[in-house]
Amino acid sequence: MTWKIVADSGCDYRSIENIAINTQFVSVPLTLQVDETIYTDNAELDIDQMMEHMYATSTASKSACPSPDDYIRSFEGADHIFVITITGALSGSQNAAQIAAQIYQEEHPEVKIHLIDSLSAGGEIDLIVTKINQLIEKSLSFEEIVKQITNYQQKTKLLFVLAKVDNLVKNGRLSKISGAVAGLLNIRIIGEASPEGKLELLQKARGAKRAVTATLDEIVKAGYKGGKITIAHRNNKKFCEQFADLVHAQFPTATIEQIPTSGLCSFYAEEGGLLMGYEI
């Protein structure tokens, strides 16, 4: 019996430590276009160089989802497959995965595939991927894992903190004046993924210190009680450390993982930003 965990690059992992026996993890990359340059969001991507290029151009950068063929290739060689994508409200990745699964199962009816629309990105996807690996490790049946991971997804949430909003301005989602004000006043934008998978604003915090306390306030308000937290961050270890200290002062046994953002999540979170998944 062989297993695959397939995730698009809305997941920040390039590999999984302590992966379950007879299990493979496959990252299916999205692509990012800056001017005329196409960057593939895989392990070879120089994210620093891509970000420098993105900030140097005045034109809007954009992302593109994997094709169904990309997903079909990722399915090969496994009996049981779990596929998780960035929220379908922001990307066509989930739709491409659905088309791929239908085609693949017509050709391989013995293979079981379960698709998960994360309705999220970054740290929350990372939590779900880690949980799937843990459930496979327990030697549960495919159907039991589907049941448990579906329940688990109801107990995870995403909170994001943005220190820069250049992309939002370039793509017309935020006015140039609002973007300039945010930069001048050192404002951090704090938001969450809605139940429909859209990114929604919760509050604006002035200064890094206030953003840290506001972030903890928001996750506690949402039901956090000391569960696991995965923080995918773009060059912001200071925030992660300060936040971890604050969490552990209130929830001493909390497990907090810090990982760098993928290219796609760096694109969305921008410099100093983070996409935090947490259990409630």
Coordinates of C-alpha atoms in Angstrom, one line a residue:
M1 CA 0.0 0.0 0.0
T2 CA 1.6 3.3 -1.1
W3 CA 0.5 6.8 -0.2
K4 CA 1.0 10.3 -1.6
I5 CA 0.4 13.7 0.0
V6 CA 0.2 16.2 -2.8
A7 CA 0.1 19.9 -2.1
D8 CA 0.4 23.0 -4.3
S9 CA 2.9 25.6 -3.2
G10 CA 0.3 27.4 -1.1
C11 CA 1.9 24.9 1.3
D12 CA 5.3 26.1 2.5
Y13 CA 6.9 22.7 2.9
R14 CA 9.3 21.4 0.2
S15 CA 9.6 18.1 2.1
I16 CA 8.2 16.5 5.3
E17 CA 10.4 15.4 8.1
N18 CA 9.7 12.0 9.6
I19 CA 7.4 11.1 6.7
A20 CA 5.2 8.0 7.2
I21 CA 6.4 4.6 5.8
N22 CA 5.5 4.0 2.1
T23 CA 4.5 7.7 1.8
Q24 CA 5.7 10.4 -0.6
F25 CA 5.2 14.2 -0.3
V26 CA 4.9 16.0 -3.6
S27 CA 4.8 19.8 -4.0
V28 CA 3.1 21.0 -7.2
P29 CA 4.3 24.5 -7.9
L30 CA 2.4 27.5 -9.0
T31 CA 4.2 30.0 -11.1
L32 CA 4.8 33.7 -10.5
Q33 CA 5.2 36.3 -13.2
V34 CA 7.2 39.5 -12.6
D35 CA 7.4 41.7 -15.7
E36 CA 8.2 39.1 -18.4
T37 CA 10.0 36.7 -16.1
I38 CA 8.2 33.5 -15.0
Y39 CA 9.3 32.0 -11.7
T40 CA 8.5 28.4 -10.8
D41 CA 7.7 28.0 -7.1
N42 CA 9.8 24.9 -6.4
A43 CA 12.8 24.1 -4.3
E44 CA 15.2 25.7 -6.7
L45 CA 13.5 29.1 -6.7
D46 CA 15.6 32.0 -5.4
I47 CA 12.8 33.7 -3.4
D48 CA 15.0 36.6 -2.4
Q49 CA 15.9 37.4 -6.0
M50 CA 12.2 37.1 -7.0
M51 CA 11.1 39.5 -4.3
E52 CA 13.8 42.0 -5.2
H53 CA 12.6 41.9 -8.8
M54 CA 9.0 42.3 -7.7
Y55 CA 9.7 45.4 -5.7
A56 CA 11.8 46.9 -8.4
T57 CA 9.0 46.9 -11.0
S58 CA 6.0 49.3 -11.0
T59 CA 3.8 46.8 -12.9
A60 CA 1.5 44.3 -11.2
S61 CA 2.9 40.8 -10.6
K62 CA 0.7 37.8 -10.9
S63 CA 0.5 34.1 -10.1
A64 CA -0.7 31.2 -12.2
C65 CA -2.0 27.8 -11.0
P66 CA -0.7 24.4 -11.9
S67 CA -2.3 22.6 -14.9
P68 CA -4.3 19.4 -14.6
D69 CA -1.3 17.6 -16.3
D70 CA 1.0 18.9 -13.5
Y71 CA -1.3 17.2 -11.0
I72 CA -1.7 14.0 -13.0
R73 CA 2.1 13.6 -13.0
S74 CA 2.2 14.1 -9.2
F75 CA -0.4 11.3 -8.7
E76 CA 1.6 8.5 -10.4
G77 CA 2.8 5.6 -8.4
A78 CA 0.5 5.7 -5.4
D79 CA -2.6 3.7 -4.3
H80 CA -4.0 6.4 -2.0
I81 CA -3.6 10.1 -2.6
F82 CA -4.5 13.2 -0.6
V83 CA -4.4 16.5 -2.5
I84 CA -4.6 19.9 -0.7
T85 CA -4.6 23.2 -2.5
I86 CA -4.6 26.9 -1.7
T87 CA -8.1 28.3 -1.3
G88 CA -10.2 28.1 -4.4
A89 CA -11.4 31.6 -3.8
L90 CA -7.9 32.9 -4.7
S91 CA -6.7 30.4 -7.3
G92 CA -7.7 27.9 -9.9
S93 CA -5.4 25.3 -8.4
Q94 CA -8.3 23.4 -6.7
N95 CA -10.2 23.3 -10.0
A96 CA -7.2 22.0 -11.9
A97 CA -6.7 19.3 -9.2
Q98 CA -10.4 18.3 -9.5
I99 CA -10.1 17.9 -13.3
A100 CA -6.8 15.9 -12.9
A101 CA -8.4 13.6 -10.3
Q102 CA -11.4 12.8 -12.5
I103 CA -9.1 12.0 -15.5
Y104 CA -6.7 9.9 -13.4
Q105 CA -9.4 7.9 -11.7
E106 CA -11.0 7.1 -15.1
E107 CA -7.7 5.6 -16.1
H108 CA -6.8 4.1 -12.7
P109 CA -10.2 3.2 -11.0
E110 CA -8.4 1.3 -8.3
V111 CA -6.7 4.5 -7.0
K112 CA -8.4 6.5 -4.2
I113 CA -8.0 10.3 -4.3
H114 CA -9.3 12.7 -1.7
L115 CA -9.3 16.4 -2.6
I116 CA -9.1 19.2 0.0
D117 CA -9.8 22.8 -0.7
S118 CA -7.9 24.3 2.3
L119 CA -10.0 27.5 2.0
S120 CA -6.7 29.0 3.3
A121 CA -3.0 29.3 2.6
G122 CA 0.4 29.1 4.3
G123 CA 0.4 28.0 7.9
E124 CA -3.0 26.4 7.9
I125 CA -2.2 24.3 4.9
D126 CA 1.0 23.3 6.6
L127 CA -0.9 22.1 9.7
I128 CA -3.3 20.0 7.6
V129 CA -0.5 18.4 5.6
T130 CA 1.4 17.5 8.8
K131 CA -1.8 16.0 10.2
I132 CA -2.4 13.8 7.2
N133 CA 1.1 12.4 7.5
Q134 CA 0.5 11.7 11.2
L135 CA -2.8 9.9 10.4
I136 CA -1.1 7.7 7.7
E137 CA 1.6 6.9 10.2
K138 CA -1.1 5.4 12.5
S139 CA -2.0 2.8 9.8
L140 CA -5.6 4.0 9.5
S141 CA -7.7 3.2 6.5
F142 CA -8.1 5.7 3.7
E143 CA -11.7 6.3 4.7
E144 CA -10.9 6.9 8.3
I145 CA -8.2 9.4 7.4
V146 CA -10.7 11.2 5.2
K147 CA -13.1 11.4 8.1
Q148 CA -10.5 12.6 10.6
I149 CA -8.8 15.1 8.4
T150 CA -12.2 16.6 7.5
N151 CA -13.0 17.0 11.2
Y152 CA -9.5 18.4 11.8
Q153 CA -9.9 21.1 9.2
Q154 CA -12.9 22.4 11.1
K155 CA -10.6 23.0 14.0
T156 CA -7.9 25.0 12.2
K157 CA -7.8 28.6 11.2
L158 CA -5.5 31.1 9.4
L159 CA -4.5 34.6 10.6
F160 CA -2.2 36.8 8.5
V161 CA -0.2 39.9 9.4
L162 CA 1.1 42.1 6.6
A163 CA 3.9 44.7 7.1
K164 CA 3.9 45.7 3.4
V165 CA 1.1 46.1 0.9
D166 CA 2.9 46.9 -2.4
N167 CA 1.2 44.0 -4.2
L168 CA -2.2 45.0 -3.0
V169 CA -1.6 48.6 -4.3
K170 CA -0.2 47.4 -7.7
N171 CA -3.1 45.0 -8.2
G172 CA -5.6 47.7 -7.5
R173 CA -6.9 46.1 -4.3
L174 CA -5.8 49.0 -2.1
S175 CA -5.5 52.6 -3.1
K176 CA -2.0 54.2 -3.4
I177 CA -3.0 56.7 -0.7
S178 CA -3.9 53.9 1.7
G179 CA -0.8 52.1 0.9
A180 CA 1.4 55.1 1.5
V181 CA -0.4 55.9 4.8
A182 CA 0.2 52.3 5.9
G183 CA 3.9 52.6 5.2
L184 CA 4.3 56.0 6.8
L185 CA 2.5 55.1 9.9
N186 CA 4.2 51.7 10.3
I187 CA 0.8 50.0 10.2
R188 CA 0.4 46.2 10.3
I189 CA -2.7 44.7 8.6
I190 CA -4.1 41.8 10.5
G191 CA -6.7 39.5 9.0
E192 CA -8.0 36.0 8.6
A193 CA -9.3 33.5 6.1
S194 CA -13.1 33.5 6.1
P195 CA -15.2 30.3 6.1
E196 CA -15.5 30.8 2.3
G197 CA -11.8 31.0 1.9
K198 CA -11.5 34.8 1.3
L199 CA -9.0 36.9 3.1
E200 CA -10.7 39.4 5.4
L201 CA -9.4 42.3 7.4
L202 CA -9.7 42.2 11.2
Q203 CA -7.8 45.2 12.4
K204 CA -4.9 47.5 11.8
A205 CA -2.1 47.7 14.4
R206 CA 0.4 50.5 14.5
G207 CA 3.9 49.2 15.1
A208 CA 5.4 45.7 15.4
K209 CA 5.0 45.5 19.2
R210 CA 1.3 46.3 19.1
A211 CA 0.8 43.8 16.2
V212 CA 2.2 41.0 18.3
T213 CA -0.2 41.5 21.1
A214 CA -3.1 42.1 18.7
T215 CA -2.3 38.8 16.9
L216 CA -2.5 36.9 20.2
D217 CA -5.8 38.7 21.1
E218 CA -7.3 37.7 17.7
I219 CA -6.5 34.0 17.9
V220 CA -7.7 33.7 21.5
K221 CA -10.9 35.5 20.5
A222 CA -11.3 32.9 17.7
G223 CA -11.0 30.0 20.2
Y224 CA -7.3 29.3 20.6
K225 CA -6.6 27.3 23.7
G226 CA -3.0 26.2 23.4
G227 CA -3.0 24.0 20.3
K228 CA -0.3 23.8 17.7
I229 CA 0.6 26.9 15.8
T230 CA 2.6 27.0 12.5
I231 CA 3.9 30.4 11.5
A232 CA 5.0 30.7 7.8
H233 CA 6.9 34.0 7.7
R234 CA 8.8 36.1 5.2
N235 CA 12.0 37.2 7.0
N236 CA 10.4 38.1 10.3
K237 CA 12.0 35.9 13.0
K238 CA 11.7 38.7 15.5
F239 CA 7.9 38.7 15.3
C240 CA 7.9 34.9 15.6
E241 CA 10.1 34.9 18.7
Q242 CA 8.2 37.7 20.4
F243 CA 4.9 36.1 19.6
A244 CA 6.0 32.7 20.8
D245 CA 7.1 34.2 24.1
L246 CA 3.7 35.9 24.5
V247 CA 1.9 32.6 23.7
H248 CA 4.0 30.5 26.1
A249 CA 3.4 33.0 28.9
Q250 CA -0.3 32.2 28.6
F251 CA -0.2 28.7 27.2
P252 CA 3.0 27.1 28.4
T253 CA 2.6 23.8 26.6
A254 CA 1.8 25.3 23.2
T255 CA 3.8 23.9 20.2
I256 CA 4.9 26.6 17.8
E257 CA 6.6 25.9 14.5
Q258 CA 8.4 28.6 12.5
I259 CA 9.1 28.1 8.8
P260 CA 10.0 30.4 5.8
T261 CA 7.2 31.1 3.3
S262 CA 7.2 29.5 -0.1
G263 CA 7.5 31.7 -3.1
L264 CA 3.8 32.0 -3.5
C265 CA 3.2 32.8 0.2
S266 CA 6.1 35.3 0.1
F267 CA 4.3 36.9 -2.9
Y268 CA 1.1 37.2 -0.9
A269 CA 2.5 38.0 2.6
E270 CA 5.3 40.2 1.3
E271 CA 8.4 41.2 3.2
G272 CA 8.0 40.9 6.9
G273 CA 4.5 39.3 6.6
L274 CA 3.3 36.0 7.9
L275 CA 0.5 33.4 7.4
M276 CA -0.2 31.7 10.7
G277 CA -2.1 28.4 11.0
Y278 CA -3.4 27.5 14.4
E279 CA -5.6 24.9 16.1
I280 CA -8.7 25.9 18.0

